[in-house]
mmCIF file of C-alpha atoms and ligand atoms in Angstrom:
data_model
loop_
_atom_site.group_PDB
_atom_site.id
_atom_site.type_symbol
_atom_site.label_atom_id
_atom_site.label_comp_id
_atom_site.label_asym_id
_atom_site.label_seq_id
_atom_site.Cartn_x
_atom_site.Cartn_y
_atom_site.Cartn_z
ATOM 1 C CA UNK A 1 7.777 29.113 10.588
ATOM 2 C CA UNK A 2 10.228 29.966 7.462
ATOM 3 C CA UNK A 3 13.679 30.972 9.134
ATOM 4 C CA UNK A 4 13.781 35.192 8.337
ATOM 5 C CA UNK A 5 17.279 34.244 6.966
ATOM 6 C CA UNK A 6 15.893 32.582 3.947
ATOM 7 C CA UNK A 7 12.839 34.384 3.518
ATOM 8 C CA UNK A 8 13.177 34.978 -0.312
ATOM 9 C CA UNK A 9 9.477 37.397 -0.032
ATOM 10 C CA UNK A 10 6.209 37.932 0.647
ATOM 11 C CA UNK A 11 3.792 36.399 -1.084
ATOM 12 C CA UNK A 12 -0.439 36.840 -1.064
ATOM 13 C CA UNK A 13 -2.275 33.555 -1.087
ATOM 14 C CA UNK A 14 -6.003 34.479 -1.989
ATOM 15 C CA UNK A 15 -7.845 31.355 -0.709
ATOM 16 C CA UNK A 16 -11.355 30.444 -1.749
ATOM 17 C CA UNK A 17 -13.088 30.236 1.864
ATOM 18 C CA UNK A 18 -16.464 28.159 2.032
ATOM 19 C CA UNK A 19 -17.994 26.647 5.243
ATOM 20 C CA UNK A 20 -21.168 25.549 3.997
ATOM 21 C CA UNK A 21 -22.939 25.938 7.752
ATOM 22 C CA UNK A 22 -21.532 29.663 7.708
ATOM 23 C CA UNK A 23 -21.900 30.532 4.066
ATOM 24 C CA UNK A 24 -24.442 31.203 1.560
ATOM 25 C CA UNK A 25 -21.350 31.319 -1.290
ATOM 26 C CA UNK A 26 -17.382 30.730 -1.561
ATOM 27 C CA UNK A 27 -15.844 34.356 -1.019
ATOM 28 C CA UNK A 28 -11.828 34.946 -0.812
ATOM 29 C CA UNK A 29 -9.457 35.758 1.747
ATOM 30 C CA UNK A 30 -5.899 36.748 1.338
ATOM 31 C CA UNK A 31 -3.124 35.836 3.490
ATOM 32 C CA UNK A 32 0.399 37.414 2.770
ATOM 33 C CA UNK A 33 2.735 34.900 4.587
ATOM 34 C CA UNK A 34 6.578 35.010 3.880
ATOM 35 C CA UNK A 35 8.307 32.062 1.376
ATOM 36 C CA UNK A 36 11.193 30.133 1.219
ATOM 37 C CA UNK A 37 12.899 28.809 -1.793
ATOM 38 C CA UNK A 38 12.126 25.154 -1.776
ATOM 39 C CA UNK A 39 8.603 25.908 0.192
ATOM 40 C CA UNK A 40 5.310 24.086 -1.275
ATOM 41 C CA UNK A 41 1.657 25.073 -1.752
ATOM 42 C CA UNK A 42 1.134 22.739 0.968
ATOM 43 C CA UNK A 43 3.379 24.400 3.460
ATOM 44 C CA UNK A 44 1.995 27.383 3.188
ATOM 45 C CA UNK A 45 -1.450 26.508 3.679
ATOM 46 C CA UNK A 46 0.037 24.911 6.955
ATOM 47 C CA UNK A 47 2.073 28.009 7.965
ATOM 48 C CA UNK A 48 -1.563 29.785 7.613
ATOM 49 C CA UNK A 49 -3.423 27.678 9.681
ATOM 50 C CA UNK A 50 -0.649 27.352 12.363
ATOM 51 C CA UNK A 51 -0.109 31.185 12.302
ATOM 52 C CA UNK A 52 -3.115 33.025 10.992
ATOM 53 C CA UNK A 53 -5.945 31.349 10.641
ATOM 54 C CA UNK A 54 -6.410 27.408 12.204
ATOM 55 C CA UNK A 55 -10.181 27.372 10.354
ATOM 56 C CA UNK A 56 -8.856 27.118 7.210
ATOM 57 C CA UNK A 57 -9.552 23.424 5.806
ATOM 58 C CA UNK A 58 -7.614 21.315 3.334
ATOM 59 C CA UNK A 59 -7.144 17.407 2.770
ATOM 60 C CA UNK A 60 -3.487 15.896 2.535
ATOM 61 C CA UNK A 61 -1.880 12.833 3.756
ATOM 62 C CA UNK A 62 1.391 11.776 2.048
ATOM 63 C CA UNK A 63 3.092 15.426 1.481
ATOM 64 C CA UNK A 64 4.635 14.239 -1.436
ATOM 65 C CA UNK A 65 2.463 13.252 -4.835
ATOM 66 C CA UNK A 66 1.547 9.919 -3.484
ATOM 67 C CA UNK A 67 -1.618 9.664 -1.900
ATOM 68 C CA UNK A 68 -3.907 11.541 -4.620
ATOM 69 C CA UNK A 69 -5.578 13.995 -1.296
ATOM 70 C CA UNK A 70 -4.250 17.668 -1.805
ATOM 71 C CA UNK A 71 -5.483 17.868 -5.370
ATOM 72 C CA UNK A 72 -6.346 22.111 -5.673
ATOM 73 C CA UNK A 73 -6.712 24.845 -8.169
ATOM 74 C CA UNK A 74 -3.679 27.151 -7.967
ATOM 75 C CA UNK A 75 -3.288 29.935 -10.136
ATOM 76 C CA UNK A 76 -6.120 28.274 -12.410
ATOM 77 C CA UNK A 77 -4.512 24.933 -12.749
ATOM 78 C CA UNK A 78 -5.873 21.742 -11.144
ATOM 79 C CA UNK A 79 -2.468 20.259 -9.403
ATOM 80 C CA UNK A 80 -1.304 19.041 -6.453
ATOM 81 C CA UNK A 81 -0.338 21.651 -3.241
ATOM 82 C CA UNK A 82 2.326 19.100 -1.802
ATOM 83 C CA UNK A 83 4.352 18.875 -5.195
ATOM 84 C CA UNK A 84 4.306 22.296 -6.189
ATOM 85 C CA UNK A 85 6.824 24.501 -5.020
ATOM 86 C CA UNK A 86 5.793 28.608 -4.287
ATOM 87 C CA UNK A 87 7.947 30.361 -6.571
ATOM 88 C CA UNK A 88 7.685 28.316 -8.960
ATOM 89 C CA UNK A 89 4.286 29.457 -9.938
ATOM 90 C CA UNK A 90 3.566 32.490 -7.788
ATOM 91 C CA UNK A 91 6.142 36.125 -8.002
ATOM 92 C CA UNK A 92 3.837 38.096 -5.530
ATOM 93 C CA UNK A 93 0.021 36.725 -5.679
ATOM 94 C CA UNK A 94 -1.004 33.154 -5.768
ATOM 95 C CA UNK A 95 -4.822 31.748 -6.144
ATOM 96 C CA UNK A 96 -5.708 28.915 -4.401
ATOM 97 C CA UNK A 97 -9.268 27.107 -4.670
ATOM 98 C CA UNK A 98 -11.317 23.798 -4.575
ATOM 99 C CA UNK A 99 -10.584 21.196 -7.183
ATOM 100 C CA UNK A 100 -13.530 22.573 -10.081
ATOM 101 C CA UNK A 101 -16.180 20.035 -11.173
ATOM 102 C CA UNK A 102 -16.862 18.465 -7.942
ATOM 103 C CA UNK A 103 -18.973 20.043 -4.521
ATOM 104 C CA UNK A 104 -16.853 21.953 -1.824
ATOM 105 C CA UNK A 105 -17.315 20.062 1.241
ATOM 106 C CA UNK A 106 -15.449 22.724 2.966
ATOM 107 C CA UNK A 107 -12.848 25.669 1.842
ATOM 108 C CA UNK A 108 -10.654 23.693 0.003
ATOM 109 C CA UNK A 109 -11.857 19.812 0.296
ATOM 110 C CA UNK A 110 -13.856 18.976 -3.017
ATOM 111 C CA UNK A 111 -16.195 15.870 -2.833
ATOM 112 C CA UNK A 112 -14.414 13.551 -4.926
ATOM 113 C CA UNK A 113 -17.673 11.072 -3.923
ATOM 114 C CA UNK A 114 -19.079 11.186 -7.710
ATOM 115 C CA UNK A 115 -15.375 10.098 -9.211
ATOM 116 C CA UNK A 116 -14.957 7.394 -7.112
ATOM 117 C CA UNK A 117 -18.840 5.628 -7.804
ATOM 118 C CA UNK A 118 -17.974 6.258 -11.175
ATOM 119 C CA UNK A 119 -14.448 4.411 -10.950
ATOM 120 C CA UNK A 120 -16.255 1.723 -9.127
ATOM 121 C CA UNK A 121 -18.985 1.578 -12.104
ATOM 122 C CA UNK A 122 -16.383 0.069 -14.423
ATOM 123 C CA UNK A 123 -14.990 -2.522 -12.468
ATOM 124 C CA UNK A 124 -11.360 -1.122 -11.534
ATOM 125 C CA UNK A 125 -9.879 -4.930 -11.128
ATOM 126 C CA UNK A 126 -8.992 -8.202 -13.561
ATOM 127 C CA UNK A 127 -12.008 -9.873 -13.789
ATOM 128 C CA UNK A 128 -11.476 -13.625 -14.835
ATOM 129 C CA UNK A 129 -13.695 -15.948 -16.842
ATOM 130 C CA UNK A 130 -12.365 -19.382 -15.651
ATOM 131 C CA UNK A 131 -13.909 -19.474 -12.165
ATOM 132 C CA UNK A 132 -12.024 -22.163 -11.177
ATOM 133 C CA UNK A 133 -9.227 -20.726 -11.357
ATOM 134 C CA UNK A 134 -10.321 -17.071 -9.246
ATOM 135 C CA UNK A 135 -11.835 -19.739 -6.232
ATOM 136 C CA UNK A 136 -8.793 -21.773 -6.632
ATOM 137 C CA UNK A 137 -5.633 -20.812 -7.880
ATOM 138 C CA UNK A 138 -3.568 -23.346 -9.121
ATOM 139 C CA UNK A 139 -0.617 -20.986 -10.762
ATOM 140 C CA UNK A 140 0.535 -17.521 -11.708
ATOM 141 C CA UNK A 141 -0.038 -15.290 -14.601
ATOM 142 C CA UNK A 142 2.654 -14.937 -16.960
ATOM 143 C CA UNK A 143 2.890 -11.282 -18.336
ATOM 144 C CA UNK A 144 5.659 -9.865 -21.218
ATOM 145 C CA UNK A 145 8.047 -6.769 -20.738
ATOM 146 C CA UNK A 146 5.349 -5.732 -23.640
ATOM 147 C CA UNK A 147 2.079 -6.742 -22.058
ATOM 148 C CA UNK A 148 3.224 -4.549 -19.166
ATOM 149 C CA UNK A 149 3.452 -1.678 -21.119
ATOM 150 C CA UNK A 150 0.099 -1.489 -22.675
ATOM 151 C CA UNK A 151 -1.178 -0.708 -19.204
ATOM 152 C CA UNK A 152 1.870 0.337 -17.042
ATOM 153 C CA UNK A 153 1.259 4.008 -17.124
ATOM 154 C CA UNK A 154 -2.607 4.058 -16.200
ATOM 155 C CA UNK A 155 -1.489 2.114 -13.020
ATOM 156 C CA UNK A 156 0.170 4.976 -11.955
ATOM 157 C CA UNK A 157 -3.040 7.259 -11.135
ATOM 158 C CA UNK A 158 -3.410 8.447 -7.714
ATOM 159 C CA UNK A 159 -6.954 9.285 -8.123
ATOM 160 C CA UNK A 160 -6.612 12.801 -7.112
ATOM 161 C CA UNK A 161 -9.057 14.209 -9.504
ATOM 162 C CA UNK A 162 -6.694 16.731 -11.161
ATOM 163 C CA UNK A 163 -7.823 15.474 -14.715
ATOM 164 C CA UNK A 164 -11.807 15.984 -13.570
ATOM 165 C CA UNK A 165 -11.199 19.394 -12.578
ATOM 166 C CA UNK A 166 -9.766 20.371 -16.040
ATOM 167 C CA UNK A 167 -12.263 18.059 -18.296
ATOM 168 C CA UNK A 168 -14.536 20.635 -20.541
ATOM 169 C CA UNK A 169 -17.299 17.811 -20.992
ATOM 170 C CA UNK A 170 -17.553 17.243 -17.306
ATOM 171 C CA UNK A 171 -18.045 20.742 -16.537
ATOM 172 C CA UNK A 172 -20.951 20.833 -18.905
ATOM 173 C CA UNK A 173 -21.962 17.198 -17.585
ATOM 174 C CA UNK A 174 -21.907 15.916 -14.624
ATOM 175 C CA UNK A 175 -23.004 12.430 -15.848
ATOM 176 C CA UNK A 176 -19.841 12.379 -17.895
ATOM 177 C CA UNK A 177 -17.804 9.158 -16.659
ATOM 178 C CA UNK A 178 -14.229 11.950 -17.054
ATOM 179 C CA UNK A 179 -11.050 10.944 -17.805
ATOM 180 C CA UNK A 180 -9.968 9.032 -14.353
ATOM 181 C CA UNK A 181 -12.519 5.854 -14.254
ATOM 182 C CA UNK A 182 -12.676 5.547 -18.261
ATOM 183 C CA UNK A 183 -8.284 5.357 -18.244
ATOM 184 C CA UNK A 184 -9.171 2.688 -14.886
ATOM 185 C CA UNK A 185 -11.530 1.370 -17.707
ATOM 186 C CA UNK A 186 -8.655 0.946 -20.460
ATOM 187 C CA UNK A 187 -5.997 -0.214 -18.259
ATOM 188 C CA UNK A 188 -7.884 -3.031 -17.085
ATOM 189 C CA UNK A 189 -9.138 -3.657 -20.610
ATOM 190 C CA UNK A 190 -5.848 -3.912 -22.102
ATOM 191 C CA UNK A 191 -4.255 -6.003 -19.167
ATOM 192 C CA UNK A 192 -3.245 -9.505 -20.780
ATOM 193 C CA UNK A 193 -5.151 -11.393 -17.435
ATOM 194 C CA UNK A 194 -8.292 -9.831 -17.869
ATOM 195 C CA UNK A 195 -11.386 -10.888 -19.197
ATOM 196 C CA UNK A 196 -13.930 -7.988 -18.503
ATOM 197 C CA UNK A 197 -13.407 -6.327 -21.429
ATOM 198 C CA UNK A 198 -17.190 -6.603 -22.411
ATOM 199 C CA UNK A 199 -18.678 -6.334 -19.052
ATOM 200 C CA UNK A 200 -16.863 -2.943 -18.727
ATOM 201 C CA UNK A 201 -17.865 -2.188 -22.510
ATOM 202 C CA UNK A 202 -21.513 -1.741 -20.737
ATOM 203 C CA UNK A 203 -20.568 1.427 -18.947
ATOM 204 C CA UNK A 204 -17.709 2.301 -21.019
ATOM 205 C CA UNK A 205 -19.864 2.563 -24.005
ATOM 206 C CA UNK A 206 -22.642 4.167 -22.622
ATOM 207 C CA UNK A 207 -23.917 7.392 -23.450
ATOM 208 C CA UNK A 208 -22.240 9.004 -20.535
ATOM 209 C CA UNK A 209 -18.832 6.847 -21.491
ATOM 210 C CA UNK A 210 -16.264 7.800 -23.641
ATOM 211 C CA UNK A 211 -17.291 9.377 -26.706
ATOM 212 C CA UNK A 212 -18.545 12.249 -25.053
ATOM 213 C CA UNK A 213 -14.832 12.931 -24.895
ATOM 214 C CA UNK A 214 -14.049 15.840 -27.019
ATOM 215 C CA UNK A 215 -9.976 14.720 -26.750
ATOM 216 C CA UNK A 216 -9.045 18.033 -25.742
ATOM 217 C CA UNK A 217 -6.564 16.703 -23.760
ATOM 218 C CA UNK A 218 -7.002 19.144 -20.923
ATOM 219 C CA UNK A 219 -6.910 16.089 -18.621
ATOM 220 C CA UNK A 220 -3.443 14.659 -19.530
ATOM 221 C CA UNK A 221 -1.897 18.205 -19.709
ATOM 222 C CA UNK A 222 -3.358 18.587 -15.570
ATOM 223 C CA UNK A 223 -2.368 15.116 -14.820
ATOM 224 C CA UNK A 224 0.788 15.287 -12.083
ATOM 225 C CA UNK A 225 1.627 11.602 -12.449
ATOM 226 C CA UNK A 226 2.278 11.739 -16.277
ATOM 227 C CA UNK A 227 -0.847 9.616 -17.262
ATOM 228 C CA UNK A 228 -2.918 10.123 -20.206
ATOM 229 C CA UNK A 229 -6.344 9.648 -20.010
ATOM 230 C CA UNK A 230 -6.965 11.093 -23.169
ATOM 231 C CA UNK A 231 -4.979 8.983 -25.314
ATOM 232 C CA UNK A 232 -6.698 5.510 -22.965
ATOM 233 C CA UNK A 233 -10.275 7.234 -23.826
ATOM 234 C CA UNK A 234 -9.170 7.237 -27.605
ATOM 235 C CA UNK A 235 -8.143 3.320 -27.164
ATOM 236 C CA UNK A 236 -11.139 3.068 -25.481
ATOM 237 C CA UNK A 237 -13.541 4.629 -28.415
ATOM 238 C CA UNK A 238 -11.577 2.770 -30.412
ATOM 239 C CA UNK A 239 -12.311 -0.521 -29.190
ATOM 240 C CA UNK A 240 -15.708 -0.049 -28.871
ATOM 241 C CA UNK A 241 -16.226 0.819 -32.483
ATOM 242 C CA UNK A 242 -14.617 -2.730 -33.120
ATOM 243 C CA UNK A 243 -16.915 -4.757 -30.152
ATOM 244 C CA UNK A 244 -19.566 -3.227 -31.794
ATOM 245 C CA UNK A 245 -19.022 -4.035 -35.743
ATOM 246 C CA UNK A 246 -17.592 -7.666 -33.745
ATOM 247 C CA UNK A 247 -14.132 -6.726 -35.655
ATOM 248 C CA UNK A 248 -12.123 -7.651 -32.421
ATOM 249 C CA UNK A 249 -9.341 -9.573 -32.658
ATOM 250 C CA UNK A 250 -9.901 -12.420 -30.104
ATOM 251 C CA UNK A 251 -7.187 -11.712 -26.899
ATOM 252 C CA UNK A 252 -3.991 -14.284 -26.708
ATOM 253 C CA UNK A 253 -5.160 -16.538 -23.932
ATOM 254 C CA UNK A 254 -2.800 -15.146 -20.739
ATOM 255 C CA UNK A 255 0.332 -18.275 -20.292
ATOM 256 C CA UNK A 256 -0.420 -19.912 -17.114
ATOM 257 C CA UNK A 257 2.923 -21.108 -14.465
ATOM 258 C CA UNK A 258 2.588 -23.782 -12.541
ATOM 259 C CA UNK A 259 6.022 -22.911 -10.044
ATOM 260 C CA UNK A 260 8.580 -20.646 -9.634
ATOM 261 C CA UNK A 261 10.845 -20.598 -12.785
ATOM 262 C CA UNK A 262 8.679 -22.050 -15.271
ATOM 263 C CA UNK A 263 8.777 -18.678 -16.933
ATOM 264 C CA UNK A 264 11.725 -16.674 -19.148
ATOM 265 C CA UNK A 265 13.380 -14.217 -16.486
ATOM 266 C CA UNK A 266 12.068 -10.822 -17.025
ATOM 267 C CA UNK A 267 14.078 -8.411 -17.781
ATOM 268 C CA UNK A 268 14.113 -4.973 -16.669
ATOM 269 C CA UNK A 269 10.615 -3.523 -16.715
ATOM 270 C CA UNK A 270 10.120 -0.496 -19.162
ATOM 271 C CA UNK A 271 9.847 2.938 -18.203
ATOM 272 C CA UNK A 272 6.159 4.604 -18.958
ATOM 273 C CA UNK A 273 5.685 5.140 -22.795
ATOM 274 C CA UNK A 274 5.459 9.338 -23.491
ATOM 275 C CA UNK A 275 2.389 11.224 -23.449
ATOM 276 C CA UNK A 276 0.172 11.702 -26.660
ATOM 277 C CA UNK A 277 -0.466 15.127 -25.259
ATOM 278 C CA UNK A 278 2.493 17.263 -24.513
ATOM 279 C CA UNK A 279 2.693 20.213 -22.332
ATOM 280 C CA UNK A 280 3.396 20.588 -18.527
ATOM 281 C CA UNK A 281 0.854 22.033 -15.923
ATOM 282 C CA UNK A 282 1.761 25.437 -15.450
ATOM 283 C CA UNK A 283 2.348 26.330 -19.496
ATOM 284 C CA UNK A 284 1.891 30.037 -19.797
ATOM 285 C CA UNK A 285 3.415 31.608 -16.798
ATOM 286 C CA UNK A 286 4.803 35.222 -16.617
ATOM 287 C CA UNK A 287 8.593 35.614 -15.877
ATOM 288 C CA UNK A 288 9.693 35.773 -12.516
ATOM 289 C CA UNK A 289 11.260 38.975 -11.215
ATOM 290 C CA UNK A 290 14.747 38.800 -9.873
HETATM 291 S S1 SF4 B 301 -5.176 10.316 -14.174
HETATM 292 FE FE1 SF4 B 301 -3.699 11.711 -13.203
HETATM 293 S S2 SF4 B 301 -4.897 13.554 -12.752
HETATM 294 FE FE2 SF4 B 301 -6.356 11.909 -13.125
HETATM 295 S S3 SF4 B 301 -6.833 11.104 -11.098
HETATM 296 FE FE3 SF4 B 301 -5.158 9.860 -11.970
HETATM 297 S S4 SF4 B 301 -3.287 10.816 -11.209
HETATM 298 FE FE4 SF4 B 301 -4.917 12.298 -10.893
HETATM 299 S S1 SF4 B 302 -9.687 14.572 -23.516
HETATM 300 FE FE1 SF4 B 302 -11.778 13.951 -22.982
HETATM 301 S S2 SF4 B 302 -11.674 13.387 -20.824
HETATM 302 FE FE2 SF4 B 302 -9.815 14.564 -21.295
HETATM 303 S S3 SF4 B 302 -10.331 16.676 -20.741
HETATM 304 FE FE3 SF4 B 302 -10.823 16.413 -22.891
HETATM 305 S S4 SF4 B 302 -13.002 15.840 -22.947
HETATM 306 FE FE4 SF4 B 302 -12.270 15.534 -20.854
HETATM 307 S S1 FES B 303 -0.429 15.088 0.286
HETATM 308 FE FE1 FES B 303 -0.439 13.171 -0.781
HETATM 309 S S2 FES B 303 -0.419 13.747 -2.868
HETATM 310 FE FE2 FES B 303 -0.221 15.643 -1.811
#
């Protein structure tokens, strides 16, 4: 419990409530529980179940942006409840519901089921072509300070399924690959070891794939990592276009290392380029009140 001492105020959380056993539809409940300054979404759903209500249900893990689980809706924005303080979003009221675009398994734990057989439909790892060389590895890949970037900031998805809840198309269609596995789709594709470019071209470029991508960017904007699946769909379309008319440029052949120090020493590895779409989560919030 919040010591009264630094109780800044009161605030209401209206929480979407579903227990599918119970209920024939979600309905709301408010709780008005008293905030600190520095106190998450997360820690106040846990101050509600350990002092007002212990049905209330919620997935989380890490408790701090790492493990992808307490992806919600709060105040209309698909973010995450452990790294996203109170008062930074909420002055007196504060709605909290299920990730959109996915079932509620209960209250506030979407079924993120449907985003991860879709990730798994474009083969989310390097695929190799020399065989020989996957059943018996005789070296190490050799990758550039630049080769690393092309992908670096895809691999830092947590696959909470923020970007799915804001995607337009996927609301619409629920067929719609979304923004998470076709950026797992890209960041394999453009990884300098990789070979599956094609084989993921199947899915990628299917009519559920990525050009029914309006790029309306919604997805980057929601993303709490800083990835951009929009702009890796765009590569993505992009790509395809050039498979298709059999334009591609043929891939430099990945440098093989027999030992330790055949390479050049890398230097330090780049920071994540900037996102094509700008614009943080919470965008159009009303001042706080002193
Ligand atoms: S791209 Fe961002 S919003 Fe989408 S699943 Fe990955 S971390 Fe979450
Ligand atoms: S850019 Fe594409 S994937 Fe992202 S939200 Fe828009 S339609 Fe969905
Ligand atoms: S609890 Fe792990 S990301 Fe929030």
């Amino acid at each position: 419990m919040p010591d009264s001492s630094t109780v800044v105020r009161q605030i209401r959380f209206h929480i979407t409530r579903y227990n599918p056993e119970l209920d024939r539809v979600p309905y709301v409940k408010t709780y008005a529980i008293p905030v600190r300054e520095g106190m998450t979404v997360l820690e106040g759903l846990h101050y509600i179940k350990d002092n007002m209500d212990s049905s209330l249900a919620w997935r989380y893990s890490c408790r701090m942006g790492v493990c992808g689980s307490c992806g919600m809706l709060l105040n209309g924005h698909p973010t995450l409840a452990c790294n996203t303080q109170i008062l930074h979003i909420a002055d007196r009221e504060l709605t909290v519901g299920p990730l959109p675009n996915f079932n509620i398994i209960r209250d506030l734990v979407p079924d993120l089921t449907p985003m991860f057989d879709k990730h798994r439909s474009v083969k989310p790892f390097v695929i190799r072509a020399d065989e020989t060389e996957v059943n018996e590895p005789a070296g190490e890949f050799y990758q550039s300070p630049e080769e690393l970037e092309a992908y670096l900031q895809f691999t830092y998805c947590i696959k909470c399924g923020c970007c799915m809840a804001a995607c337009p198309t996927l609301a619409t269609d629920v067929r719609y690959l979304g923004p998470m596995p076709l950026a797992a789709a890209q960041r394999y594709n453009v990884d300098s070891r990789d070979d599956g470019r094609r084989a993921r071209n199947q899915v990628t470029g299917a009519a559920q794939g990525a050009f029914r991508c309006h790029y309306a960017g919604e997805c980057s904007r929601a993303c709490p990592k800083g990835v951009d699946p929009a702009k890796a769909i765009q590569h993505l379309k992009r790509r395809l276009v050039l498979d298709y008319l059999r334009l591609a440029r043929r891939k430099k052949p990945c440098q093989k290392l027999h030992g330790p120090g055949e390479g050049k020493p890398l230097p330090n590895i780049p920071a994540a380029p900037g996102k094509t779409v700008p614009g943080d989560s919470f965008p159009n919030l009303p001042e706080r009140s002193p």
